[in-house]
Amino acid sequence: NNSYITGVNSATLSFEQQQFALDVVQGLSKKQKTLSSKYFYDGVGSKLFQKIMELPEYYLTHTETEIFTQQKEKIISGFCSDQPFNLVDLGAGDAAKTKILLRALLKRYTRFSFVPVDISSDALQELKENLTQELPQLTVVPLAGDYFEALTQLKQESGIRQVLLFLGSNIGNFTYPEIQVFLKKLRQFLQTGDQLLIGFDLKKDPRIIRQAYDDAAGVTASFNFNLLQRMNDTFAGNFNLKYFQHFAEYNPVTGEMRSYLISTRDQQITLQELDFTFSLQAWEAIHTESSYKFSKAEIQELAAEVNLETELIFTDANHYFADVLFRI
Ligand code: AVI
């Protein structure tokens, strides 16, 4: 129901923009204002996230890369069987980390196809071209769309074994109930013997976590501010980025890393295209992202709740990050 978009020619907004509009108006009309982190990833936001992954403070990417580089043989032994399989990368992006596993798998002459899934067909096209260059012997079957659309296609096509990858702590951007729903839904597309490798960011020194989301160069701040810019561009908004502050805070009890955009003054904002005006008081916060961190015990509890069998756990020397292989 988008009847709130009164006075707006919603014909000028694409389906995606209408969904964005709906979430923006709902989120900014709440007492505790929120915006969904899924809207970080427009063209500019995706580039900024690539830069975040290279930051010294953003240990998540380096650590998962280290795990793959040092333990690739054990990880791929976990996948292999005499049956051919699909290696399905949910949210593949540029597949930088997955390539480490792909190279190792190709060396073993294992029969498998690589199925990168991404919402952005541009990103997939780029990846396909890059893989054709770098790993010409690899069979690549890209699937554009959301995860479940892609899995529906896969299910219809093959009786083949599926090994799903959900890397980079993407799971941490869901709330606990959302994770449960997501994993239960994933299971419906999978069969006995299929596997799931999930990257979890582990609980650690809170200062290390907080710095990863508030880096010295301010790239994460720009990533957060870009959401305001995106609303300005999409809905003819008048957010003045100068009057906001990026703030990131970690709660060691809940494991929730929260990011906010904080209004540094009383101000009124209008999104003209949506005919929507709202006020922000000085120091009022808009919650823009949660990134959950887990203990190993919590991962085990979660697996038990959604009926997944934990097969292997791969961690780095510091125990900052874990890639966990589950079997259905
Ligand atoms: C994509 N996701 C796992 C990142 C995270 O760590 O929650 C997004 C991010 N937000 C700020 N920095 C990185």
mmCIF file of C-alpha atoms and ligand atoms in Angstrom:
data_model
loop_
_atom_site.group_PDB
_atom_site.id
_atom_site.type_symbol
_atom_site.label_atom_id
_atom_site.label_comp_id
_atom_site.label_asym_id
_atom_site.label_seq_id
_atom_site.Cartn_x
_atom_site.Cartn_y
_atom_site.Cartn_z
ATOM 1 C CA ASN A 1 0.000 0.000 0.000
ATOM 2 C CA ASN A 2 1.683 3.213 -1.123
ATOM 3 C CA SER A 3 -1.360 5.445 -0.864
ATOM 4 C CA TYR A 4 0.678 7.828 1.339
ATOM 5 C CA ILE A 5 2.422 9.111 -1.796
ATOM 6 C CA THR A 6 -0.264 11.689 -2.233
ATOM 7 C CA GLY A 7 0.360 14.431 -4.710
ATOM 8 C CA VAL A 8 3.235 12.446 -6.139
ATOM 9 C CA ASN A 9 3.235 11.299 -9.663
ATOM 10 C CA SER A 10 4.389 7.824 -8.709
ATOM 11 C CA ALA A 11 4.624 7.067 -12.431
ATOM 12 C CA THR A 12 7.898 9.018 -12.302
ATOM 13 C CA LEU A 13 9.259 6.551 -9.745
ATOM 14 C CA SER A 14 10.395 3.056 -10.718
ATOM 15 C CA PHE A 15 9.124 0.070 -8.726
ATOM 16 C CA GLU A 16 12.375 0.022 -6.705
ATOM 17 C CA GLN A 17 12.112 3.748 -6.021
ATOM 18 C CA GLN A 18 8.528 3.338 -4.817
ATOM 19 C CA GLN A 19 9.666 0.654 -2.390
ATOM 20 C CA PHE A 20 12.479 2.950 -1.246
ATOM 21 C CA ALA A 21 9.946 5.817 -0.882
ATOM 22 C CA LEU A 22 7.662 3.665 1.228
ATOM 23 C CA ASP A 23 10.488 2.584 3.547
ATOM 24 C CA VAL A 24 11.851 6.129 3.834
ATOM 25 C CA VAL A 25 8.506 7.691 4.769
ATOM 26 C CA GLN A 26 7.677 4.904 7.197
ATOM 27 C CA GLY A 27 11.126 4.963 8.807
ATOM 28 C CA LEU A 28 11.295 8.730 9.157
ATOM 29 C CA SER A 29 7.765 8.981 10.563
ATOM 30 C CA LYS A 30 8.619 6.788 13.555
ATOM 31 C CA LYS A 31 9.353 8.149 17.005
ATOM 32 C CA GLN A 32 12.792 6.517 16.808
ATOM 33 C CA LYS A 33 13.686 7.282 13.194
ATOM 34 C CA THR A 34 15.228 4.549 11.080
ATOM 35 C CA LEU A 35 16.408 3.948 7.539
ATOM 36 C CA SER A 36 17.217 0.519 6.157
ATOM 37 C CA SER A 37 20.877 -0.268 5.469
ATOM 38 C CA LYS A 38 19.840 -2.084 2.302
ATOM 39 C CA TYR A 39 19.596 1.352 0.647
ATOM 40 C CA PHE A 40 23.307 2.066 1.156
ATOM 41 C CA TYR A 41 24.161 0.201 -2.017
ATOM 42 C CA ASP A 42 23.516 2.478 -4.977
ATOM 43 C CA GLY A 43 26.404 2.978 -7.448
ATOM 44 C CA VAL A 44 28.270 5.402 -5.158
ATOM 45 C CA GLY A 45 27.492 3.375 -2.024
ATOM 46 C CA SER A 46 28.767 0.132 -3.568
ATOM 47 C CA LYS A 47 32.042 1.871 -4.532
ATOM 48 C CA LEU A 48 32.368 3.223 -0.983
ATOM 49 C CA PHE A 49 31.786 -0.255 0.432
ATOM 50 C CA GLN A 50 34.609 -1.549 -1.801
ATOM 51 C CA LYS A 51 36.833 1.133 -0.214
ATOM 52 C CA ILE A 52 35.667 0.147 3.280
ATOM 53 C CA MET A 53 36.749 -3.430 2.602
ATOM 54 C CA GLU A 54 40.300 -2.150 1.965
ATOM 55 C CA LEU A 55 40.495 -0.076 5.156
ATOM 56 C CA PRO A 56 42.983 -1.202 7.816
ATOM 57 C CA GLU A 57 40.276 -0.882 10.494
ATOM 58 C CA TYR A 58 37.737 -3.026 8.616
ATOM 59 C CA TYR A 59 39.189 -6.337 9.828
ATOM 60 C CA LEU A 60 36.238 -8.397 8.552
ATOM 61 C CA THR A 61 37.394 -8.608 4.931
ATOM 62 C CA HIS A 62 41.101 -9.087 5.676
ATOM 63 C CA THR A 63 40.288 -11.762 8.193
ATOM 64 C CA GLU A 64 37.952 -13.758 5.998
ATOM 65 C CA THR A 65 40.543 -13.477 3.210
ATOM 66 C CA GLU A 66 43.178 -14.811 5.613
ATOM 67 C CA ILE A 67 40.937 -17.734 6.577
ATOM 68 C CA PHE A 68 40.373 -18.625 2.921
ATOM 69 C CA THR A 69 44.013 -18.176 1.930
ATOM 70 C CA GLN A 70 45.369 -20.276 4.770
ATOM 71 C CA GLN A 71 42.673 -22.939 4.980
ATOM 72 C CA LYS A 72 41.386 -23.212 1.404
ATOM 73 C CA GLU A 73 42.401 -26.845 1.060
ATOM 74 C CA LYS A 74 40.481 -27.853 4.182
ATOM 75 C CA ILE A 75 37.510 -25.711 3.194
ATOM 76 C CA ILE A 76 37.194 -27.177 -0.289
ATOM 77 C CA SER A 77 37.742 -30.694 1.036
ATOM 78 C CA GLY A 78 34.648 -29.973 3.083
ATOM 79 C CA PHE A 79 32.678 -29.280 -0.134
ATOM 80 C CA CYS A 80 33.996 -32.041 -2.322
ATOM 81 C CA SER A 81 32.426 -35.337 -2.977
ATOM 82 C CA ASP A 82 32.411 -37.542 -6.059
ATOM 83 C CA GLN A 83 29.146 -35.836 -7.080
ATOM 84 C CA PRO A 84 29.277 -32.667 -9.196
ATOM 85 C CA PHE A 85 27.878 -29.589 -7.448
ATOM 86 C CA ASN A 86 26.916 -25.942 -7.880
ATOM 87 C CA LEU A 87 28.881 -23.451 -5.822
ATOM 88 C CA VAL A 88 26.268 -20.739 -5.312
ATOM 89 C CA ASP A 89 27.599 -17.392 -4.056
ATOM 90 C CA LEU A 90 24.753 -15.340 -2.553
ATOM 91 C CA GLY A 91 25.571 -11.632 -2.992
ATOM 92 C CA ALA A 92 28.720 -12.418 -4.983
ATOM 93 C CA GLY A 93 29.748 -8.791 -5.769
ATOM 94 C CA ASP A 94 33.245 -8.961 -7.251
ATOM 95 C CA ALA A 95 33.755 -12.426 -5.675
ATOM 96 C CA ALA A 96 37.254 -11.414 -4.549
ATOM 97 C CA LYS A 97 37.303 -13.872 -1.638
ATOM 98 C CA THR A 98 35.427 -16.611 -3.475
ATOM 99 C CA LYS A 99 38.133 -16.606 -6.173
ATOM 100 C CA ILE A 100 40.568 -18.008 -3.617
ATOM 101 C CA LEU A 101 38.316 -21.062 -3.265
ATOM 102 C CA LEU A 102 37.601 -21.228 -7.009
ATOM 103 C CA ARG A 103 41.320 -21.408 -7.875
ATOM 104 C CA ALA A 104 41.846 -24.197 -5.355
ATOM 105 C CA LEU A 105 38.813 -26.130 -6.632
ATOM 106 C CA LEU A 106 39.972 -25.839 -10.250
ATOM 107 C CA LYS A 107 43.373 -27.265 -9.328
ATOM 108 C CA ARG A 108 41.656 -30.378 -8.016
ATOM 109 C CA TYR A 109 39.755 -30.951 -11.270
ATOM 110 C CA THR A 110 36.548 -31.042 -9.272
ATOM 111 C CA ARG A 111 33.314 -31.066 -11.259
ATOM 112 C CA PHE A 112 31.423 -27.961 -10.251
ATOM 113 C CA SER A 113 29.791 -24.850 -11.695
ATOM 114 C CA PHE A 114 30.093 -21.429 -10.146
ATOM 115 C CA VAL A 115 26.721 -19.686 -9.708
ATOM 116 C CA PRO A 116 27.178 -16.081 -8.592
ATOM 117 C CA VAL A 117 23.909 -14.499 -7.450
ATOM 118 C CA ASP A 118 23.595 -10.733 -7.212
ATOM 119 C CA ILE A 119 20.816 -8.189 -7.287
ATOM 120 C CA SER A 120 22.915 -6.052 -9.655
ATOM 121 C CA SER A 121 23.041 -7.484 -13.185
ATOM 122 C CA ASP A 122 25.800 -4.955 -13.995
ATOM 123 C CA ALA A 123 27.990 -6.349 -11.225
ATOM 124 C CA LEU A 124 27.295 -9.892 -12.486
ATOM 125 C CA GLN A 125 28.179 -9.012 -16.063
ATOM 126 C CA GLU A 126 31.441 -7.459 -14.921
ATOM 127 C CA LEU A 127 32.210 -10.511 -12.793
ATOM 128 C CA LYS A 128 31.472 -12.915 -15.642
ATOM 129 C CA GLU A 129 33.849 -11.017 -17.955
ATOM 130 C CA ASN A 130 36.517 -10.899 -15.278
ATOM 131 C CA LEU A 131 36.237 -14.648 -14.576
ATOM 132 C CA THR A 132 36.380 -15.502 -18.278
ATOM 133 C CA GLN A 133 39.710 -13.640 -18.359
ATOM 134 C CA GLU A 134 41.158 -14.848 -15.082
ATOM 135 C CA LEU A 135 39.796 -18.389 -14.829
ATOM 136 C CA PRO A 136 38.877 -19.420 -18.398
ATOM 137 C CA GLN A 137 38.378 -23.065 -17.434
ATOM 138 C CA LEU A 138 35.636 -22.179 -14.924
ATOM 139 C CA THR A 139 31.956 -22.787 -15.779
ATOM 140 C CA VAL A 140 30.047 -19.678 -14.669
ATOM 141 C CA VAL A 141 26.245 -19.505 -14.523
ATOM 142 C CA PRO A 142 25.337 -16.027 -13.228
ATOM 143 C CA LEU A 143 21.865 -15.472 -11.774
ATOM 144 C CA ALA A 144 20.549 -11.925 -11.368
ATOM 145 C CA GLY A 145 17.861 -11.241 -8.808
ATOM 146 C CA ASP A 146 17.237 -11.581 -5.120
ATOM 147 C CA TYR A 147 18.441 -14.706 -3.340
ATOM 148 C CA PHE A 148 15.141 -16.533 -3.368
ATOM 149 C CA GLU A 149 14.345 -15.772 -7.011
ATOM 150 C CA ALA A 150 17.727 -17.236 -7.904
ATOM 151 C CA LEU A 151 17.236 -20.296 -5.713
ATOM 152 C CA THR A 152 13.828 -20.928 -7.288
ATOM 153 C CA GLN A 153 15.501 -21.020 -10.709
ATOM 154 C CA LEU A 154 18.184 -23.370 -9.456
ATOM 155 C CA LYS A 155 15.672 -25.707 -7.865
ATOM 156 C CA GLN A 156 13.651 -25.959 -11.045
ATOM 157 C CA GLU A 157 16.705 -26.756 -13.137
ATOM 158 C CA SER A 158 18.757 -29.276 -11.332
ATOM 159 C CA GLY A 159 18.824 -32.313 -9.146
ATOM 160 C CA ILE A 160 22.424 -31.356 -8.552
ATOM 161 C CA ARG A 161 23.997 -30.879 -5.119
ATOM 162 C CA GLN A 162 24.127 -27.242 -3.965
ATOM 163 C CA VAL A 163 26.856 -25.639 -1.872
ATOM 164 C CA LEU A 164 25.758 -22.149 -0.850
ATOM 165 C CA LEU A 165 28.094 -19.359 0.237
ATOM 166 C CA PHE A 166 26.873 -16.443 2.334
ATOM 167 C CA LEU A 167 30.091 -14.627 3.160
ATOM 168 C CA GLY A 168 31.395 -11.382 4.610
ATOM 169 C CA SER A 169 29.101 -11.239 7.666
ATOM 170 C CA ASN A 170 26.187 -10.259 5.449
ATOM 171 C CA ILE A 171 24.094 -12.336 7.836
ATOM 172 C CA GLY A 172 24.971 -9.790 10.557
ATOM 173 C CA ASN A 173 22.873 -7.106 8.874
ATOM 174 C CA PHE A 174 19.727 -9.089 9.698
ATOM 175 C CA THR A 175 18.095 -9.095 13.137
ATOM 176 C CA TYR A 176 17.987 -12.421 14.977
ATOM 177 C CA PRO A 177 14.361 -13.170 13.982
ATOM 178 C CA GLU A 178 15.160 -12.208 10.376
ATOM 179 C CA ILE A 179 18.138 -14.592 10.384
ATOM 180 C CA GLN A 180 15.922 -17.423 11.594
ATOM 181 C CA VAL A 181 13.339 -16.756 8.891
ATOM 182 C CA PHE A 182 16.075 -16.421 6.249
ATOM 183 C CA LEU A 183 17.788 -19.688 7.169
ATOM 184 C CA LYS A 184 14.509 -21.602 7.429
ATOM 185 C CA LYS A 185 13.527 -20.282 4.007
ATOM 186 C CA LEU A 186 16.934 -21.247 2.566
ATOM 187 C CA ARG A 187 16.471 -24.776 3.878
ATOM 188 C CA GLN A 188 13.290 -25.110 1.845
ATOM 189 C CA PHE A 189 15.351 -24.779 -1.327
ATOM 190 C CA LEU A 190 17.933 -27.291 -0.228
ATOM 191 C CA GLN A 191 18.039 -31.044 0.057
ATOM 192 C CA THR A 192 19.754 -33.502 2.337
ATOM 193 C CA GLY A 193 23.475 -33.403 1.614
ATOM 194 C CA ASP A 194 23.490 -29.767 0.447
ATOM 195 C CA GLN A 195 25.777 -27.408 2.322
ATOM 196 C CA LEU A 196 25.972 -23.818 3.479
ATOM 197 C CA LEU A 197 29.137 -21.833 4.285
ATOM 198 C CA ILE A 198 28.315 -18.712 6.298
ATOM 199 C CA GLY A 199 30.707 -15.947 7.375
ATOM 200 C CA PHE A 200 30.041 -14.675 10.916
ATOM 201 C CA ASP A 201 31.820 -11.778 12.585
ATOM 202 C CA LEU A 202 32.737 -12.853 16.115
ATOM 203 C CA LYS A 203 32.431 -10.916 19.377
ATOM 204 C CA LYS A 204 35.771 -9.377 20.282
ATOM 205 C CA ASP A 205 37.342 -6.299 21.929
ATOM 206 C CA PRO A 206 34.563 -3.693 21.552
ATOM 207 C CA ARG A 207 37.083 -1.001 20.600
ATOM 208 C CA ILE A 208 38.265 -2.989 17.596
ATOM 209 C CA ILE A 209 34.675 -3.432 16.447
ATOM 210 C CA ARG A 210 33.772 0.217 16.921
ATOM 211 C CA GLN A 211 36.829 1.414 14.959
ATOM 212 C CA ALA A 212 35.887 -0.816 12.037
ATOM 213 C CA TYR A 213 32.676 1.213 11.724
ATOM 214 C CA ASP A 214 34.236 4.628 12.377
ATOM 215 C CA ASP A 215 37.491 4.612 10.452
ATOM 216 C CA ALA A 216 40.057 7.406 10.674
ATOM 217 C CA ALA A 217 39.819 8.304 6.970
ATOM 218 C CA GLY A 218 36.043 8.811 7.278
ATOM 219 C CA VAL A 219 35.091 6.388 4.496
ATOM 220 C CA THR A 220 32.397 4.735 6.633
ATOM 221 C CA ALA A 221 31.032 8.184 7.508
ATOM 222 C CA SER A 222 30.782 8.970 3.763
ATOM 223 C CA PHE A 223 29.075 5.613 3.217
ATOM 224 C CA ASN A 224 26.474 6.570 5.838
ATOM 225 C CA PHE A 225 26.071 10.161 4.511
ATOM 226 C CA ASN A 226 25.545 8.797 1.010
ATOM 227 C CA LEU A 227 22.129 7.594 2.138
ATOM 228 C CA LEU A 228 21.125 11.238 2.676
ATOM 229 C CA GLN A 229 22.534 12.133 -0.726
ATOM 230 C CA ARG A 230 20.617 9.266 -2.307
ATOM 231 C CA MET A 231 17.340 10.549 -0.809
ATOM 232 C CA ASN A 232 18.169 14.074 -2.012
ATOM 233 C CA ASP A 233 18.819 12.788 -5.539
ATOM 234 C CA THR A 234 15.906 10.351 -5.734
ATOM 235 C CA PHE A 235 13.195 12.411 -4.041
ATOM 236 C CA ALA A 236 14.379 16.020 -4.543
ATOM 237 C CA GLY A 237 15.269 16.267 -0.862
ATOM 238 C CA ASN A 238 17.035 19.070 0.988
ATOM 239 C CA PHE A 239 19.170 17.179 3.530
ATOM 240 C CA ASN A 240 22.235 19.333 4.185
ATOM 241 C CA LEU A 241 24.985 16.798 4.891
ATOM 242 C CA LYS A 242 26.886 19.446 6.907
ATOM 243 C CA TYR A 243 24.256 19.250 9.619
ATOM 244 C CA PHE A 244 24.670 15.543 10.298
ATOM 245 C CA GLN A 245 27.214 13.470 12.144
ATOM 246 C CA HIS A 246 28.128 9.816 11.647
ATOM 247 C CA PHE A 247 28.033 7.957 14.966
ATOM 248 C CA ALA A 248 28.771 4.274 15.576
ATOM 249 C CA GLU A 249 28.307 2.423 18.839
ATOM 250 C CA TYR A 250 28.816 -1.226 19.862
ATOM 251 C CA ASN A 251 26.828 -3.006 22.571
ATOM 252 C CA PRO A 252 28.938 -5.900 23.889
ATOM 253 C CA VAL A 253 25.930 -7.526 25.558
ATOM 254 C CA THR A 254 23.717 -7.829 22.496
ATOM 255 C CA GLY A 255 26.604 -7.958 19.997
ATOM 256 C CA GLU A 256 24.921 -5.204 18.023
ATOM 257 C CA MET A 257 27.046 -2.656 16.214
ATOM 258 C CA ARG A 258 24.756 0.289 15.461
ATOM 259 C CA SER A 259 25.348 3.184 13.107
ATOM 260 C CA TYR A 260 23.444 6.433 13.185
ATOM 261 C CA LEU A 261 23.137 9.726 11.377
ATOM 262 C CA ILE A 262 22.768 12.379 14.038
ATOM 263 C CA SER A 263 21.208 15.757 13.368
ATOM 264 C CA THR A 264 23.476 18.436 14.860
ATOM 265 C CA ARG A 265 20.704 21.097 14.929
ATOM 266 C CA ASP A 266 16.940 21.549 14.864
ATOM 267 C CA GLN A 267 15.969 21.250 11.230
ATOM 268 C CA GLN A 268 13.110 20.589 8.906
ATOM 269 C CA ILE A 269 13.569 18.316 5.914
ATOM 270 C CA THR A 270 11.401 18.089 2.820
ATOM 271 C CA LEU A 271 11.421 15.347 0.216
ATOM 272 C CA GLN A 272 9.596 17.242 -2.473
ATOM 273 C CA GLU A 273 8.847 14.330 -4.779
ATOM 274 C CA LEU A 274 7.139 12.551 -1.896
ATOM 275 C CA ASP A 275 5.344 15.604 -0.558
ATOM 276 C CA PHE A 276 6.836 14.657 2.796
ATOM 277 C CA THR A 277 8.187 17.009 5.438
ATOM 278 C CA PHE A 278 9.484 16.072 8.864
ATOM 279 C CA SER A 279 11.468 17.653 11.697
ATOM 280 C CA LEU A 280 14.642 16.628 13.417
ATOM 281 C CA GLN A 281 15.629 18.011 16.771
ATOM 282 C CA ALA A 282 19.205 18.855 17.662
ATOM 283 C CA TRP A 283 21.070 15.587 18.457
ATOM 284 C CA GLU A 284 18.218 13.379 17.350
ATOM 285 C CA ALA A 285 19.495 10.128 15.826
ATOM 286 C CA ILE A 286 18.401 8.240 12.724
ATOM 287 C CA HIS A 287 19.383 4.577 13.069
ATOM 288 C CA THR A 288 20.808 3.448 9.719
ATOM 289 C CA GLU A 289 22.456 0.058 10.270
ATOM 290 C CA SER A 290 22.940 -2.836 12.651
ATOM 291 C CA SER A 291 25.780 -5.314 12.210
ATOM 292 C CA TYR A 292 25.488 -8.186 14.676
ATOM 293 C CA LYS A 293 28.470 -10.013 16.133
ATOM 294 C CA PHE A 294 28.216 -13.572 17.453
ATOM 295 C CA SER A 295 29.884 -15.835 19.967
ATOM 296 C CA LYS A 296 30.633 -19.401 18.854
ATOM 297 C CA ALA A 297 28.001 -20.627 21.317
ATOM 298 C CA GLU A 298 25.402 -18.328 19.735
ATOM 299 C CA ILE A 299 26.219 -19.703 16.286
ATOM 300 C CA GLN A 300 25.676 -23.237 17.596
ATOM 301 C CA GLU A 301 22.370 -22.233 19.216
ATOM 302 C CA LEU A 302 21.213 -20.655 15.979
ATOM 303 C CA ALA A 303 22.130 -23.761 13.997
ATOM 304 C CA ALA A 304 20.173 -25.931 16.428
ATOM 305 C CA GLU A 305 17.133 -23.652 16.207
ATOM 306 C CA VAL A 306 16.960 -23.819 12.428
ATOM 307 C CA ASN A 307 17.949 -27.457 12.291
ATOM 308 C CA LEU A 308 21.319 -27.142 10.581
ATOM 309 C CA GLU A 309 24.151 -29.514 11.351
ATOM 310 C CA THR A 310 27.496 -27.782 11.970
ATOM 311 C CA GLU A 311 30.197 -29.658 10.063
ATOM 312 C CA LEU A 312 33.327 -27.531 10.251
ATOM 313 C CA ILE A 313 34.304 -24.174 11.766
ATOM 314 C CA PHE A 314 37.165 -22.178 10.254
ATOM 315 C CA THR A 315 38.553 -19.243 12.224
ATOM 316 C CA ASP A 316 41.625 -17.020 12.073
ATOM 317 C CA ALA A 317 44.425 -16.991 14.659
ATOM 318 C CA ASN A 318 42.820 -14.080 16.580
ATOM 319 C CA HIS A 319 39.332 -15.595 16.485
ATOM 320 C CA TYR A 320 37.948 -12.418 14.920
ATOM 321 C CA PHE A 321 35.820 -14.123 12.289
ATOM 322 C CA ALA A 322 34.371 -17.570 11.586
ATOM 323 C CA ASP A 323 33.308 -19.297 8.392
ATOM 324 C CA VAL A 324 31.018 -22.110 9.385
ATOM 325 C CA LEU A 325 30.135 -25.027 7.118
ATOM 326 C CA PHE A 326 26.659 -26.432 7.756
ATOM 327 C CA ARG A 327 25.065 -29.493 6.214
ATOM 328 C CA ILE A 328 21.380 -29.988 5.557
HETATM 329 C C1 AVI B 1 27.782 -5.620 4.184
HETATM 330 N N1 AVI B 1 27.954 -5.651 5.640
HETATM 331 C C2 AVI B 1 28.339 -6.981 6.093
HETATM 332 C C3 AVI B 1 28.808 -4.583 6.179
HETATM 333 C C4 AVI B 1 28.882 -4.708 7.718
HETATM 334 O O1 AVI B 1 29.981 -4.841 8.238
HETATM 335 O O2 AVI B 1 27.817 -4.703 8.352
HETATM 336 C C5 AVI B 1 28.345 -3.196 5.797
HETATM 337 C C6 AVI B 1 29.151 -2.100 6.436
HETATM 338 N N2 AVI B 1 28.660 -1.090 7.115
HETATM 339 C C7 AVI B 1 29.618 -0.310 7.536
HETATM 340 N N3 AVI B 1 30.769 -0.824 7.161
HETATM 341 C C8 AVI B 1 30.506 -1.925 6.467
#
